[in-house]
PDB file of C-alpha atoms in Angstrom:
ATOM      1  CA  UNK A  48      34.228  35.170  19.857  1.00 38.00           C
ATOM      2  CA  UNK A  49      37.644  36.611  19.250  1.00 44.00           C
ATOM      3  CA  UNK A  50      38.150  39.597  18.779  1.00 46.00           C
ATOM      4  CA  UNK A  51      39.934  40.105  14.887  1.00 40.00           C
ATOM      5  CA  UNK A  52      41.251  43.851  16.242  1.00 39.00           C
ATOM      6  CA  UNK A  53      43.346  42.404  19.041  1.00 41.00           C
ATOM      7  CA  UNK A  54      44.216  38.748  18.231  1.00 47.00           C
ATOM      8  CA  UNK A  55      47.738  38.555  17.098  1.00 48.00           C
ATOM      9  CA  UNK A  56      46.773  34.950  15.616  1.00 43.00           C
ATOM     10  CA  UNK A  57      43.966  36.638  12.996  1.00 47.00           C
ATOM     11  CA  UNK A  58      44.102  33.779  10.291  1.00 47.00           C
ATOM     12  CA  UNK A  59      41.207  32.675   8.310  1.00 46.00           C
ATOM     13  CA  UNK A  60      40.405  29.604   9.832  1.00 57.00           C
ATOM     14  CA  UNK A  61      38.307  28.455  12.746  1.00 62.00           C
ATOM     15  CA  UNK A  62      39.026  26.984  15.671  1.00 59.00           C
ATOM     16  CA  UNK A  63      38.086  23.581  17.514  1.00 58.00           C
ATOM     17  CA  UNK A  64      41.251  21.135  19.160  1.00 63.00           C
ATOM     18  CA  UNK A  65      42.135  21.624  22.853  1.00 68.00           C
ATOM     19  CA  UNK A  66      46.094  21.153  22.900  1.00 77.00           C
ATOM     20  CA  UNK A  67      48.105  21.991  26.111  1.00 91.00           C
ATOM     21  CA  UNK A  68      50.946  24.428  27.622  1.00 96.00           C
ATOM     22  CA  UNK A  69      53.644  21.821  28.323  1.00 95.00           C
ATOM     23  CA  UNK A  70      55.194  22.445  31.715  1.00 96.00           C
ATOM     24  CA  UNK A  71      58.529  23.672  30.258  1.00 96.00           C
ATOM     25  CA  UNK A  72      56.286  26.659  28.877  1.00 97.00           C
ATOM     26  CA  UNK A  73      54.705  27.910  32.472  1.00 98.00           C
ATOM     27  CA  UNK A  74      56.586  30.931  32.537  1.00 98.00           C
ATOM     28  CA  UNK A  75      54.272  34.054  31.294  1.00 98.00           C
ATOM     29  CA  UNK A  76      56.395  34.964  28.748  1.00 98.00           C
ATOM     30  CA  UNK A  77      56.241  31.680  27.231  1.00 98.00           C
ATOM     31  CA  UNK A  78      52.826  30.964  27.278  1.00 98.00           C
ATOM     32  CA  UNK A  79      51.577  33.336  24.376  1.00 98.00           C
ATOM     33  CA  UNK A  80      54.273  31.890  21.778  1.00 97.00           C
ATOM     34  CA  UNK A  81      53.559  28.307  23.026  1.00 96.00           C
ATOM     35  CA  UNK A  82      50.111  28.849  22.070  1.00 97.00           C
ATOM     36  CA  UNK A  83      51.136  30.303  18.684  1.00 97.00           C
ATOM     37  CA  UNK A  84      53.167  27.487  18.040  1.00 95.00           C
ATOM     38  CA  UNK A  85      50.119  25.190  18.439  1.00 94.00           C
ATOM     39  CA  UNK A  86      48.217  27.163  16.136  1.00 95.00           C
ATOM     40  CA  UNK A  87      50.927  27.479  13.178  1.00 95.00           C
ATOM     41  CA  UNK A  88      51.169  23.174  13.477  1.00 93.00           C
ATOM     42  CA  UNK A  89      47.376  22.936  13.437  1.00 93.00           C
ATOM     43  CA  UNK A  90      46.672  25.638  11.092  1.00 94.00           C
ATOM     44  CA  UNK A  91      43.788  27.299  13.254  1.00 94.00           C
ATOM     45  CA  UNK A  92      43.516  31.070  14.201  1.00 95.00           C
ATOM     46  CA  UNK A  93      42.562  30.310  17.333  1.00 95.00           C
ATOM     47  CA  UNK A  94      41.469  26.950  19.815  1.00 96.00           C
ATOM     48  CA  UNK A  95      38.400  26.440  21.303  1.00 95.00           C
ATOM     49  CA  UNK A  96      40.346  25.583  24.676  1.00 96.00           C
ATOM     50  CA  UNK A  97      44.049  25.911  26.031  1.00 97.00           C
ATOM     51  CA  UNK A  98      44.708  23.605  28.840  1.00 97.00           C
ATOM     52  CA  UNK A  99      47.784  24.265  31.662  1.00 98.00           C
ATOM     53  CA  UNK A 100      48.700  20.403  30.766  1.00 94.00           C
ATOM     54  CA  UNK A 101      50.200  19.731  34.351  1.00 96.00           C
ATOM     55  CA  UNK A 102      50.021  22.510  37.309  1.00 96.00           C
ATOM     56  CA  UNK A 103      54.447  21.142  37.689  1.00 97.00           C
ATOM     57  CA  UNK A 104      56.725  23.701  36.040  1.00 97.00           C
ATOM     58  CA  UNK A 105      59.771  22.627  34.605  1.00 97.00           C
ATOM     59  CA  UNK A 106      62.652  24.539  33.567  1.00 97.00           C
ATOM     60  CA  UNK A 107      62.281  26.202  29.954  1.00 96.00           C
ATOM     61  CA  UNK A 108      63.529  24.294  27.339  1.00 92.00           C
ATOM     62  CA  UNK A 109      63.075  21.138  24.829  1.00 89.00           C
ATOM     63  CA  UNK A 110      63.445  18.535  27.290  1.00 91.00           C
ATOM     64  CA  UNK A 111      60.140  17.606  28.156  1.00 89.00           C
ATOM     65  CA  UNK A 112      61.506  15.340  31.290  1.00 90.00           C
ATOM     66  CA  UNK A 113      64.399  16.965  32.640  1.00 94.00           C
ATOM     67  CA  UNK A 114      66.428  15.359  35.051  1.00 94.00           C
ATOM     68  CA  UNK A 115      69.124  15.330  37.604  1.00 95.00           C
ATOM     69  CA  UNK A 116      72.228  13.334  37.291  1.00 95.00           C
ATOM     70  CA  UNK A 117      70.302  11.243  39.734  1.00 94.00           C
ATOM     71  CA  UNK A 118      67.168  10.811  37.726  1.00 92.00           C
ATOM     72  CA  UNK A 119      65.109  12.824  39.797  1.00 94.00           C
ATOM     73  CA  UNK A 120      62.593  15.822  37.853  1.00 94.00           C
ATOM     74  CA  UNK A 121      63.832  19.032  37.534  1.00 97.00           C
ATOM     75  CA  UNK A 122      60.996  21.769  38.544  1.00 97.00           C
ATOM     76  CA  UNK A 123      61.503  25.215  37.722  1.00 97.00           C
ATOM     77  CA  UNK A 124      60.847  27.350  41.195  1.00 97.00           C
ATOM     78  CA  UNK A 125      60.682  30.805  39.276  1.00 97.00           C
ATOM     79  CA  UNK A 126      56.791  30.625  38.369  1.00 98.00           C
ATOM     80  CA  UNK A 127      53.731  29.887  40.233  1.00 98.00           C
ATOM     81  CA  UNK A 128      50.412  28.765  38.414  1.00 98.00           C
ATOM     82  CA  UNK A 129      49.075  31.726  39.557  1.00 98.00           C
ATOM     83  CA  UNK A 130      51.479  33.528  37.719  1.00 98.00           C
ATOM     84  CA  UNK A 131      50.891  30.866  34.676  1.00 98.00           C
ATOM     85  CA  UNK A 132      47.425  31.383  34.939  1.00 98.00           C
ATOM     86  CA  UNK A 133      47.346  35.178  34.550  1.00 98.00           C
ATOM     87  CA  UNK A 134      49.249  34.339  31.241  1.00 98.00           C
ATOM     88  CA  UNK A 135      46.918  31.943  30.482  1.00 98.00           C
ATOM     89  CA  UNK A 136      43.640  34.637  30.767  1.00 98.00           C
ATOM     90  CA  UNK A 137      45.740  37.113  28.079  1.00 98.00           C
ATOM     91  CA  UNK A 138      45.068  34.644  25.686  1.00 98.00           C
ATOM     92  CA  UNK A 139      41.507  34.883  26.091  1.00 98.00           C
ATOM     93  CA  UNK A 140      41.839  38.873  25.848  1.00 98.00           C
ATOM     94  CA  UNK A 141      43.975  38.247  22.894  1.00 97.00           C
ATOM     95  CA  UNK A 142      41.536  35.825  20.940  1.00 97.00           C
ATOM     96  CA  UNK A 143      44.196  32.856  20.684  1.00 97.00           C
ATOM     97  CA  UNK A 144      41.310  30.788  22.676  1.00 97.00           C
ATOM     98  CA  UNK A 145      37.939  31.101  24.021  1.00 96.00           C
ATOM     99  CA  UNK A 146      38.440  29.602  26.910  1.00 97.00           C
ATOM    100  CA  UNK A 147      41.568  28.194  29.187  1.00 98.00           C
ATOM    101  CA  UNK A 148      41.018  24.902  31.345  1.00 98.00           C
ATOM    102  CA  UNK A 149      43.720  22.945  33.557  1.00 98.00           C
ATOM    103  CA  UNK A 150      44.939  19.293  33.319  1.00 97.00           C
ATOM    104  CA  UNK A 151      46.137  16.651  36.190  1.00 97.00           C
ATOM    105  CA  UNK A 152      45.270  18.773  39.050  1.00 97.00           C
ATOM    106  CA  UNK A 153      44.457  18.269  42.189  1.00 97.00           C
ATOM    107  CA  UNK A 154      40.965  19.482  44.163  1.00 98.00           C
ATOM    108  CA  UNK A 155      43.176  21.720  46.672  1.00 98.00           C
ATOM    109  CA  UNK A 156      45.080  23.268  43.533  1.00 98.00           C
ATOM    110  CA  UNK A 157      42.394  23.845  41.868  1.00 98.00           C
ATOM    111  CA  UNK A 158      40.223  25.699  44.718  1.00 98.00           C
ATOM    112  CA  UNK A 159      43.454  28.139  44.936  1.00 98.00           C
ATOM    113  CA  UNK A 160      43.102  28.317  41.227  1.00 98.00           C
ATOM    114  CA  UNK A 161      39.266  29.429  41.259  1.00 98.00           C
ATOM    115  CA  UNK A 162      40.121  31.775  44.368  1.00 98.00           C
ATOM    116  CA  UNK A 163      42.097  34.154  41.945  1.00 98.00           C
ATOM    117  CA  UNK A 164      41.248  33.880  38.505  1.00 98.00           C
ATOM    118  CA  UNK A 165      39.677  36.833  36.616  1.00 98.00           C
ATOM    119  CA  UNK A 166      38.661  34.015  34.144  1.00 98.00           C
ATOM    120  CA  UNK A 167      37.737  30.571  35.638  1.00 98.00           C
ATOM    121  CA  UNK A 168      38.563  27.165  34.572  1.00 98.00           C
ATOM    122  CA  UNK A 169      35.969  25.610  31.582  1.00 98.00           C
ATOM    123  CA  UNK A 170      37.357  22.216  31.943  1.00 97.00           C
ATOM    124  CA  UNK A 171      39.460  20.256  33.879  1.00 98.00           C
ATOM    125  CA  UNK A 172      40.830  16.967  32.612  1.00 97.00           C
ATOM    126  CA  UNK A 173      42.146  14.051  35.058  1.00 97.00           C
ATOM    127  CA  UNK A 174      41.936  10.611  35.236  1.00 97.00           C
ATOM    128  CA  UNK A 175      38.816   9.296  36.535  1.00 98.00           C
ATOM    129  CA  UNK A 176      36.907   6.382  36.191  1.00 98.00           C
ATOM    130  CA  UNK A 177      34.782   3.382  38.511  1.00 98.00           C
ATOM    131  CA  UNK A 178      38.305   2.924  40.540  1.00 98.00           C
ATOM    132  CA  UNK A 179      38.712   6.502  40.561  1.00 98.00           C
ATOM    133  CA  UNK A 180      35.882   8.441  40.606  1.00 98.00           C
ATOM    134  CA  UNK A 181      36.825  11.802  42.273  1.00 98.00           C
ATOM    135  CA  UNK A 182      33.901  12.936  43.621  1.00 98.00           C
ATOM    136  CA  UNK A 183      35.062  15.752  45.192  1.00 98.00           C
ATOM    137  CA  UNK A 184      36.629  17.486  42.564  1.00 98.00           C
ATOM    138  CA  UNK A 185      33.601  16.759  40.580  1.00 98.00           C
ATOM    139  CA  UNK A 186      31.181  18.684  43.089  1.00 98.00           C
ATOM    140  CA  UNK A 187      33.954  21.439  43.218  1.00 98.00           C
ATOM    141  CA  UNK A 188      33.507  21.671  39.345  1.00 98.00           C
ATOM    142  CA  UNK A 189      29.845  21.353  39.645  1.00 98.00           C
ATOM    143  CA  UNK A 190      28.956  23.927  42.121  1.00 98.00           C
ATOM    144  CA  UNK A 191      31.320  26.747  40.210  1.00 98.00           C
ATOM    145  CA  UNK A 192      30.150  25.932  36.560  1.00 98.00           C
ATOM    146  CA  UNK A 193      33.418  23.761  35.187  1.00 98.00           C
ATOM    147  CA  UNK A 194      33.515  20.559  33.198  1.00 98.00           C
ATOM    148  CA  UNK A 195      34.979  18.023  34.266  1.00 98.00           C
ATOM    149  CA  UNK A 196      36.706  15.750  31.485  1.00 97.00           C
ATOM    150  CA  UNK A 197      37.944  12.175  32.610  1.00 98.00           C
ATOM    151  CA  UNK A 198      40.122  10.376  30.564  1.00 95.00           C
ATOM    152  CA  UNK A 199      41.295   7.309  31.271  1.00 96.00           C
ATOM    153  CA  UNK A 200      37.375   6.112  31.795  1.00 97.00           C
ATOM    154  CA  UNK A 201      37.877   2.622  31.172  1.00 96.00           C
ATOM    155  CA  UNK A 202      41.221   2.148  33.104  1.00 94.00           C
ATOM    156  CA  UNK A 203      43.217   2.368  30.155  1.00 90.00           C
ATOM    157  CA  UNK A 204      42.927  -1.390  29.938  1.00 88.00           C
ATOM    158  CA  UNK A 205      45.193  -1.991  32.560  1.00 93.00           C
ATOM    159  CA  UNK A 206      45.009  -4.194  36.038  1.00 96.00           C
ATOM    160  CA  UNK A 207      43.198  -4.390  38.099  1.00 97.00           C
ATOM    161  CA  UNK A 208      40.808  -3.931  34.667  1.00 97.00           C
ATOM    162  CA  UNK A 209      37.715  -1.471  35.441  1.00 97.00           C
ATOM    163  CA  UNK A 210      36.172  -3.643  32.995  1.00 97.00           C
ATOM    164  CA  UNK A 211      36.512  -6.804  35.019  1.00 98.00           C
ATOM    165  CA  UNK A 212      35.291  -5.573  38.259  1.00 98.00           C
ATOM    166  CA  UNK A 213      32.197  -7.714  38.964  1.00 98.00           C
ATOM    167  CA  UNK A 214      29.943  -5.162  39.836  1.00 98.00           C
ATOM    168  CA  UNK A 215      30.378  -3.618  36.619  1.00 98.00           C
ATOM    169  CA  UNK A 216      30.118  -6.927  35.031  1.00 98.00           C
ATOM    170  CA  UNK A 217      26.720  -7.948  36.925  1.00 98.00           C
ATOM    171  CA  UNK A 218      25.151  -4.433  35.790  1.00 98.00           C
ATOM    172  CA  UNK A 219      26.547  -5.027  32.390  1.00 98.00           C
ATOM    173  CA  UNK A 220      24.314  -8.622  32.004  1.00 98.00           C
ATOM    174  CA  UNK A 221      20.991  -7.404  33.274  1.00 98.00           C
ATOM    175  CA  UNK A 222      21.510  -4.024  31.424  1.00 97.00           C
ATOM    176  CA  UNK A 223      22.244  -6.409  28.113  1.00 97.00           C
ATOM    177  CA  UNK A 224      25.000  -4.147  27.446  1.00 98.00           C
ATOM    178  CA  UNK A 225      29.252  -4.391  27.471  1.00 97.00           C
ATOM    179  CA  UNK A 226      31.188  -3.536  30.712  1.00 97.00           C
ATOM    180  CA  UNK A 227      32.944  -0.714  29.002  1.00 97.00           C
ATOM    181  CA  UNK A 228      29.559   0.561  28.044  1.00 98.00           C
ATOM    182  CA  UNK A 229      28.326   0.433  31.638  1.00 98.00           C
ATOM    183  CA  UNK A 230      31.546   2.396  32.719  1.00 98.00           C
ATOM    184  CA  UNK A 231      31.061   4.812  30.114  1.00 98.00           C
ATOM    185  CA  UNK A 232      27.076   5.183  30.861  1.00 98.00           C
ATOM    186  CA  UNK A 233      27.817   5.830  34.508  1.00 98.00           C
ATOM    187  CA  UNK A 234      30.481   8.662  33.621  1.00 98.00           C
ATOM    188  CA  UNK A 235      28.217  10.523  31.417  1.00 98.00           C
ATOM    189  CA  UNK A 236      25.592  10.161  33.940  1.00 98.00           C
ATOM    190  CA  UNK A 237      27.279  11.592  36.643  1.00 97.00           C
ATOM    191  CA  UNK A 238      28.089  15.165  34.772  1.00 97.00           C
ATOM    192  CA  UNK A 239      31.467  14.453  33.599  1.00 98.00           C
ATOM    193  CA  UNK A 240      32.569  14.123  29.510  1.00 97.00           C
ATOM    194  CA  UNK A 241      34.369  11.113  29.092  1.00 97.00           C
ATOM    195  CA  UNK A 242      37.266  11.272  26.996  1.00 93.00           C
ATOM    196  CA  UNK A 243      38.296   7.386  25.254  1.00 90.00           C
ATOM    197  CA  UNK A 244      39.619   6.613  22.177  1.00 84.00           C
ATOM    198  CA  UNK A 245      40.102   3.478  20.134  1.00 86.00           C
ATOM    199  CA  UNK A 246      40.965   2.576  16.561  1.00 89.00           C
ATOM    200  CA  UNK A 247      38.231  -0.703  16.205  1.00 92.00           C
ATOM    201  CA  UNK A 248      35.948   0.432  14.405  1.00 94.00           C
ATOM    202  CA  UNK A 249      33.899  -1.910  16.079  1.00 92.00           C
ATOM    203  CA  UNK A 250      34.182  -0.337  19.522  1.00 91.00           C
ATOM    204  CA  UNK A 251      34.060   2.971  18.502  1.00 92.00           C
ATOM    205  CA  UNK A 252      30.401   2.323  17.238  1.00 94.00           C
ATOM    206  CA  UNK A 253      30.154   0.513  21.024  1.00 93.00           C
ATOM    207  CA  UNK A 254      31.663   3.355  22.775  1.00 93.00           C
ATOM    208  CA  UNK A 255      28.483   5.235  21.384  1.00 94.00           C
ATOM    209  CA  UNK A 256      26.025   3.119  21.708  1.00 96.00           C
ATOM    210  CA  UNK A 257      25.758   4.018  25.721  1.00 96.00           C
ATOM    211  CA  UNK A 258      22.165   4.351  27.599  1.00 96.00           C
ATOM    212  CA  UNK A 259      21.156   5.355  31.244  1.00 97.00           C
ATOM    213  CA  UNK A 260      21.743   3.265  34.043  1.00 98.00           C
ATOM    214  CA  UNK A 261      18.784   2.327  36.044  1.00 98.00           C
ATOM    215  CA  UNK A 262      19.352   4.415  39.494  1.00 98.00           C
ATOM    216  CA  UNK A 263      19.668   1.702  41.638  1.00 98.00           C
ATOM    217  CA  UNK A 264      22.965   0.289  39.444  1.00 98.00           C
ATOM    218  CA  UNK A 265      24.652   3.944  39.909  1.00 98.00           C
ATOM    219  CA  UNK A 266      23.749   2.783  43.761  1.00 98.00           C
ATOM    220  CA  UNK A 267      25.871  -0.219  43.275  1.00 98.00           C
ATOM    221  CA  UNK A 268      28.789   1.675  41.074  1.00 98.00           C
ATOM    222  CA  UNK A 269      28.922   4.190  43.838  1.00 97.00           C
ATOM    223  CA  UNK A 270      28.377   2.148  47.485  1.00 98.00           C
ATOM    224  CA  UNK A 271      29.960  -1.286  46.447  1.00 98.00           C
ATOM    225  CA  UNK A 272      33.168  -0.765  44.544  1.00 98.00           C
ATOM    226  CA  UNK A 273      35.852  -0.762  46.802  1.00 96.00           C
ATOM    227  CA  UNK A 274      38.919  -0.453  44.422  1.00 98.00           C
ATOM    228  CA  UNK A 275      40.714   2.521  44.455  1.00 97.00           C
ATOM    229  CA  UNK A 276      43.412   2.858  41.925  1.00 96.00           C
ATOM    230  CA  UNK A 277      45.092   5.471  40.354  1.00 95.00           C
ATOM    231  CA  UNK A 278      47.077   4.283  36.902  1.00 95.00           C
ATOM    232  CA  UNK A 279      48.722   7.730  35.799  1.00 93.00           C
ATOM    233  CA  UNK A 280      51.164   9.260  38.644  1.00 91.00           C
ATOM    234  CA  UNK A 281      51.360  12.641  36.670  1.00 93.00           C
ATOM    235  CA  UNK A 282      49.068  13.936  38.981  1.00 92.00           C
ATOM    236  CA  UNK A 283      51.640  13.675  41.933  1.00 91.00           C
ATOM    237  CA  UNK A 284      54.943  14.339  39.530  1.00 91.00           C
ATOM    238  CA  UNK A 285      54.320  16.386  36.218  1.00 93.00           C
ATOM    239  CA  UNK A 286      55.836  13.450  34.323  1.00 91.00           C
ATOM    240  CA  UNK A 287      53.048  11.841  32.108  1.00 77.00           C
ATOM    241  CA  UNK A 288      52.950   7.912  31.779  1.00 74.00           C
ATOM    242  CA  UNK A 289      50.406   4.990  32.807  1.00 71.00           C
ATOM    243  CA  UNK A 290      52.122   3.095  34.984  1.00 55.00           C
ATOM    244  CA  UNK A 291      51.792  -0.688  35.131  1.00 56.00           C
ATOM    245  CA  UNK A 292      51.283  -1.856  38.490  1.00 53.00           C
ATOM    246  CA  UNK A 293      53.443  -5.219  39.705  1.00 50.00           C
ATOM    247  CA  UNK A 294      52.031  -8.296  40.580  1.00 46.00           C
ATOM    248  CA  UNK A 295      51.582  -8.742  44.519  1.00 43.00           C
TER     249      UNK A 295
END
């Protein structure tokens, strides 16, 4: 719980949304009022979660995508996320957040992440889905006690369409359910929270209505899909964006 003696963000009201340091905020000093900022727009005293939105630094500032006069991203080389990441645990000590998670990383940044942290990840968010499915990162998080939280589980509609993929689509007759529901099914099955969103009503009440997959179709999601796609690059640049791929 926080702690109302040493939070400077001691308001009367609870906390629950997990919003994210941009990367123009990685530098220590920035981190604390970046956080306070988030708080003052959502009126809380304090988040349930504080994610480092992209392990890429970018120069301080309001330009969320700086670049050159050759269009190539600015990164700022005066912080590490080490150094981000200390700033990060003061928040805990400070109450702003009960716990501090990373975003868009990769399994080898992460492991030097866990190797120094007084306070370790509680989630880390990155695309993942049945044409990504990052195992590896997701036994990392299992075996040192961190969520894993995919987004993009569906594909985020786009081609090739996870929802098309006939695997997916044979499991989805003899389970009597949608493909979407199928993808969804096997991410909550495997340990990680999926994280999908959708304004029809309709498939909201869908996304929901998920049950287990019969072991032998996780079998089939896990030995017979051969796609591998990533759809958002920020992983490799900082810069955020689902990418449409081009026709070949």
């Amino acid at each position: 719980m926080p702690n109302p003696t040493r939070s400077p963000w001691n308001r009367p009201r609870r906390g629950s949304p997990a919003p994210g340091c941009r990367n123009n905020d990685h530098r220590p000093e920035r981190v604390g009022p970046a956080l306070e900022a988030s708080l003052r727009r959502l009126r809380l005293d304090y988040v349930d979660c504080y994610l480092v939105h992209t392990p890429f630094a970018f120069p301080p500032g309001d330009d969320l995508q700086p670049r050159d006069e050759h269009g190539q991203v600015i990164y700022d080389a005066g912080v590490t996320l080490a150094e981000t990441w200390r700033a990060m645990e003061r928040l805990v000590d400070e109450g702003g957040t009960r716990a501090i998670g990373l975003s868009d990383i990769t399994l080898d940044r992460l492991k030097a992440i866990v190797a120094i942290a007084r306070i370790r990840p509680a989630v880390v968010q990155v695309e993942a889905h049945p044409y990504l499915p990052e195992w590896e990162l997701l036994d990392f998080c299992r075996a040192h006690g961190i969520v894993m939280q995919a987004f993009a589980p569906l594909g985020h509609g786009m081609q090739p369409r996870v929802t098309e993929d006939p695997v997916v689509a044979a499991i989805a007759r003899r389970a009597r359910k949608t493909p979407a529901q199928v993808a969804l099914a096997w991410g909550v099955q495997r340990g990680t929270a999926v994280l999908t969103t959708s304004t029809n009503p309709g498939r909201i009440r869908e996304n929901f209505d998920i049950s287990d997959l019969p072991d032998q179709a996780l079998r089939e999601m896990r030995e017979e899909i051969a796609t591998r796609v990533r759809f958002n690059a920020v992983v490799d640049t900082g810069v955020p964006g689902f990418v449409p791929r081009q026709p070949t």
